[in-house]
Coordinates of N, CA and C in Angstrom, one line a residue:
M1 N 6.3 -21.7 12.8 CA 5.6 -22.3 11.7 C 5.9 -21.5 10.4
N2 N 6.1 -22.3 9.4 CA 6.4 -21.6 8.1 C 5.1 -21.5 7.3
I3 N 4.8 -20.3 6.8 CA 3.5 -20.0 6.2 C 3.8 -19.6 4.7
Y4 N 3.0 -20.2 3.8 CA 3.0 -19.9 2.4 C 2.0 -18.8 2.1
I5 N 2.4 -17.8 1.3 CA 1.5 -16.7 0.9 C 1.5 -16.7 -0.7
G6 N 0.4 -17.0 -1.3 CA 0.4 -17.0 -2.8 C -0.5 -15.9 -3.3
N7 N -0.4 -15.7 -4.6 CA -1.2 -14.7 -5.4 C -0.8 -13.3 -5.0
L8 N 0.4 -13.1 -4.6 CA 0.9 -11.8 -4.2 C 1.0 -10.8 -5.4
D9 N 0.7 -9.6 -5.2 CA 1.0 -8.5 -6.2 C 2.5 -8.5 -6.4
Y10 N 2.8 -8.4 -7.7 CA 4.3 -8.4 -8.0 C 5.1 -7.3 -7.4
N11 N 4.4 -6.3 -6.9 CA 5.2 -5.2 -6.2 C 5.2 -5.4 -4.7
A12 N 4.7 -6.5 -4.2 CA 4.7 -6.8 -2.7 C 6.2 -7.0 -2.3
T13 N 6.5 -6.5 -1.1 CA 7.9 -6.6 -0.6 C 7.9 -7.4 0.7
D14 N 9.1 -7.8 1.1 CA 9.3 -8.5 2.4 C 8.7 -7.7 3.5
S15 N 8.9 -6.4 3.5 CA 8.3 -5.5 4.6 C 6.8 -5.5 4.6
D16 N 6.2 -5.6 3.4 CA 4.7 -5.7 3.4 C 4.2 -6.9 4.1
L17 N 4.9 -8.1 3.8 CA 4.5 -9.3 4.5 C 4.7 -9.2 6.0
Q18 N 5.9 -8.7 6.3 CA 6.2 -8.5 7.8 C 5.1 -7.7 8.5
R19 N 4.8 -6.6 8.0 CA 3.7 -5.7 8.6 C 2.4 -6.4 8.7
M20 N 2.0 -7.1 7.6 CA 0.7 -7.8 7.6 C 0.6 -8.9 8.7
F21 N 1.7 -9.7 8.9 CA 1.7 -10.8 9.8 C 2.0 -10.4 11.2
E22 N 2.7 -9.3 11.4 CA 3.0 -8.8 12.8 C 1.8 -8.4 13.6
A23 N 0.6 -8.2 12.9 CA -0.6 -7.9 13.6 C -1.1 -9.1 14.4
F24 N -0.5 -10.3 14.1 CA -0.9 -11.5 14.8 C 0.1 -12.1 15.7
G25 N 1.3 -11.5 15.7 CA 2.4 -11.9 16.6 C 3.8 -11.7 16.0
E26 N 4.7 -12.3 16.7 CA 6.1 -12.2 16.3 C 6.4 -12.9 15.0
V27 N 7.1 -12.2 14.1 CA 7.5 -12.7 12.8 C 9.0 -12.9 12.8
S28 N 9.5 -14.1 12.6 CA 10.9 -14.4 12.5 C 11.5 -13.9 11.2
S29 N 10.8 -14.2 10.1 CA 11.3 -13.8 8.8 C 10.1 -13.7 7.8
A30 N 10.3 -12.8 6.8 CA 9.3 -12.6 5.8 C 10.0 -12.4 4.5
N31 N 9.7 -13.3 3.5 CA 10.4 -13.2 2.2 C 9.5 -13.4 1.0
V32 N 9.5 -12.4 0.1 CA 8.9 -12.6 -1.2 C 9.9 -13.3 -2.1
I33 N 9.5 -14.3 -2.8 CA 10.4 -15.0 -3.7 C 10.6 -14.3 -5.0
I34 N 11.9 -14.1 -5.3 CA 12.3 -13.3 -6.5 C 12.9 -14.3 -7.6
D35 N 12.5 -14.1 -8.8 CA 13.0 -14.9 -9.9 C 14.5 -14.4 -10.2
K36 N 15.4 -15.4 -10.2 CA 16.8 -15.0 -10.3 C 17.1 -14.4 -11.6
S37 N 16.5 -14.8 -12.7 CA 16.9 -14.3 -14.0 C 16.3 -12.9 -14.3
S38 N 15.0 -12.7 -13.9 CA 14.3 -11.5 -14.2 C 14.4 -10.4 -13.1
G39 N 14.7 -10.9 -11.8 CA 14.7 -10.0 -10.7 C 13.4 -9.6 -10.2
R40 N 12.3 -10.2 -10.8 CA 10.9 -9.9 -10.5 C 10.3 -10.9 -9.5
S41 N 9.4 -10.4 -8.7 CA 8.7 -11.3 -7.8 C 8.0 -12.5 -8.6
K42 N 8.0 -13.6 -8.0 CA 7.3 -14.8 -8.5 C 5.8 -14.8 -8.1
G43 N 5.4 -13.9 -7.3 CA 4.0 -13.8 -6.8 C 3.7 -14.7 -5.6
F44 N 4.7 -15.1 -4.9 CA 4.5 -15.8 -3.7 C 5.6 -15.6 -2.7
G45 N 5.4 -15.9 -1.5 CA 6.4 -15.7 -0.4 C 6.2 -16.6 0.8
F46 N 7.0 -16.4 1.8 CA 6.9 -17.2 3.0 C 7.2 -16.3 4.2
V47 N 6.4 -16.6 5.3 CA 6.6 -16.0 6.5 C 6.8 -17.0 7.6
E48 N 7.8 -16.8 8.5 CA 8.0 -17.7 9.6 C 7.6 -17.1 10.9
M49 N 6.7 -17.8 11.6 CA 6.2 -17.3 12.9 C 6.5 -18.4 13.9
P50 N 7.3 -18.0 15.0 CA 7.7 -19.0 16.0 C 6.5 -19.6 16.8
A51 N 5.4 -18.8 17.1 CA 4.3 -19.3 17.9 C 3.2 -19.9 17.0
K52 N 3.0 -21.2 17.2 CA 2.1 -21.9 16.3 C 0.6 -21.4 16.4
A53 N 0.2 -21.0 17.6 CA -1.2 -20.5 17.7 C -1.3 -19.2 17.0
E54 N -0.3 -18.3 17.1 CA -0.4 -17.0 16.4 C -0.4 -17.2 14.9
A55 N 0.4 -18.2 14.4 CA 0.5 -18.5 13.0 C -0.8 -19.0 12.5
E56 N -1.4 -19.9 13.2 CA -2.7 -20.5 12.8 C -3.8 -19.4 12.8
E57 N -3.7 -18.5 13.7 CA -4.7 -17.3 13.7 C -4.5 -16.5 12.4
A58 N -3.2 -16.2 12.1 CA -2.9 -15.4 10.9 C -3.4 -16.1 9.7
I59 N -3.2 -17.4 9.6 CA -3.6 -18.2 8.4 C -5.1 -18.1 8.3
T60 N -5.9 -18.4 9.3 CA -7.3 -18.3 9.3 C -7.8 -16.9 8.9
S61 N -7.2 -15.9 9.5 CA -7.7 -14.5 9.2 C -7.3 -14.0 7.9
L62 N -6.1 -14.4 7.4 CA -5.6 -13.7 6.1 C -5.9 -14.5 4.9
N63 N -6.2 -15.8 5.0 CA -6.5 -16.6 3.8 C -7.7 -16.0 3.0
D64 N -7.5 -15.8 1.8 CA -8.6 -15.3 0.9 C -8.9 -13.8 1.2
S65 N -7.9 -13.1 1.9 CA -8.1 -11.7 2.1 C -7.5 -10.8 1.0
D66 N -7.8 -9.6 1.0 CA -7.3 -8.7 0.0 C -6.0 -8.0 0.4
M67 N -5.0 -8.1 -0.5 CA -3.7 -7.4 -0.3 C -3.4 -6.7 -1.6
N68 N -3.4 -5.4 -1.6 CA -3.1 -4.6 -2.8 C -4.0 -5.0 -4.0
G69 N -5.3 -5.3 -3.7 CA -6.3 -5.6 -4.8 C -6.3 -7.0 -5.3
R70 N -5.6 -7.9 -4.6 CA -5.5 -9.3 -4.9 C -5.9 -10.2 -3.7
N71 N -6.7 -11.2 -4.0 CA -7.1 -12.2 -2.9 C -5.9 -13.1 -2.7
I72 N -5.3 -13.1 -1.6 CA -4.1 -13.9 -1.4 C -4.5 -15.3 -0.8
T73 N -3.7 -16.2 -1.0 CA -3.8 -17.6 -0.5 C -2.8 -17.7 0.7
V74 N -3.3 -18.1 1.8 CA -2.4 -18.2 3.0 C -2.6 -19.6 3.6
N75 N -1.6 -20.4 3.7 CA -1.7 -21.7 4.4 C -0.3 -22.1 4.9
E76 N -0.4 -23.2 5.7 CA 0.9 -23.7 6.2 C 1.7 -24.2 5.1
A77 N 3.0 -23.8 5.0 CA 3.9 -24.3 4.0 C 4.2 -25.7 4.1
R78 N 4.2 -26.4 2.9 CA 4.6 -27.8 2.9 C 6.1 -27.9 2.6
P79 N 6.7 -28.9 3.1 CA 8.2 -29.1 2.9 C 8.4 -29.3 1.4
R80 N 9.4 -28.7 0.9 CA 9.8 -28.8 -0.5 C 10.1 -30.2 -0.9
E81 N 9.5 -30.7 -2.0 CA 9.8 -32.1 -2.5 C 11.2 -32.1 -3.1
T82 N 12.0 -33.1 -2.7 CA 13.3 -33.2 -3.2 C 13.3 -34.1 -4.5
N83 N 14.2 -33.9 -5.3 CA 14.4 -34.7 -6.5 C 15.1 -35.9 -6.1
N84 N 14.4 -37.0 -6.1 CA 15.0 -38.3 -5.6 C 15.5 -39.0 -6.8
S85 N 16.8 -39.0 -7.1 CA 17.4 -39.6 -8.2 C 17.2 -41.1 -8.2
T86 N 17.2 -41.7 -7.0 CA 17.0 -43.2 -7.0 C 15.7 -43.6 -7.6
S87 N 14.6 -42.9 -7.3 CA 13.3 -43.3 -7.8 C 13.3 -43.1 -9.4
R88 N 14.0 -42.0 -9.9 CA 14.0 -41.8 -11.3 C 14.8 -42.9 -12.0
N89 N 15.9 -43.3 -11.4 CA 16.7 -44.4 -11.9 C 16.1 -45.7 -11.9
S90 N 15.3 -46.0 -10.8 CA 14.6 -47.3 -10.8 C 13.5 -47.4 -11.8
F91 N 12.9 -46.3 -12.2 CA 11.9 -46.3 -13.2 C 12.6 -46.6 -14.6
R92 N 13.7 -45.9 -14.8 CA 14.4 -46.1 -16.1 C 15.0 -47.6 -16.2
S93 N 15.4 -48.2 -15.1 CA 15.9 -49.5 -15.2 C 14.9 -50.6 -15.6
R94 N 13.6 -50.3 -15.5 CA 12.6 -51.2 -15.8 C 12.4 -51.3 -17.3
Y95 N 12.9 -50.4 -18.1 CA 12.7 -50.4 -19.5 C 13.9 -50.5 -20.3

């Protein structure tokens, strides 16, 4: 299960997320998202956990918990919305 973690401290690292979620089970990957132009954290990240039950326990336990002085948001990640050019073009064709 892919998990979203928001409101991260800008100094949080992949290793910090890995350690936090390993308390609940196996972690396949942990990534803090970095802004390409500034090289600075965007304040959110993702953790992948293969076992759904462990991931759900981590979400329940860690949502609204404190990490480095900030209350983090933890929930199941939603799939990224794609830019659907056909819907944009159909809107433009009406006018």
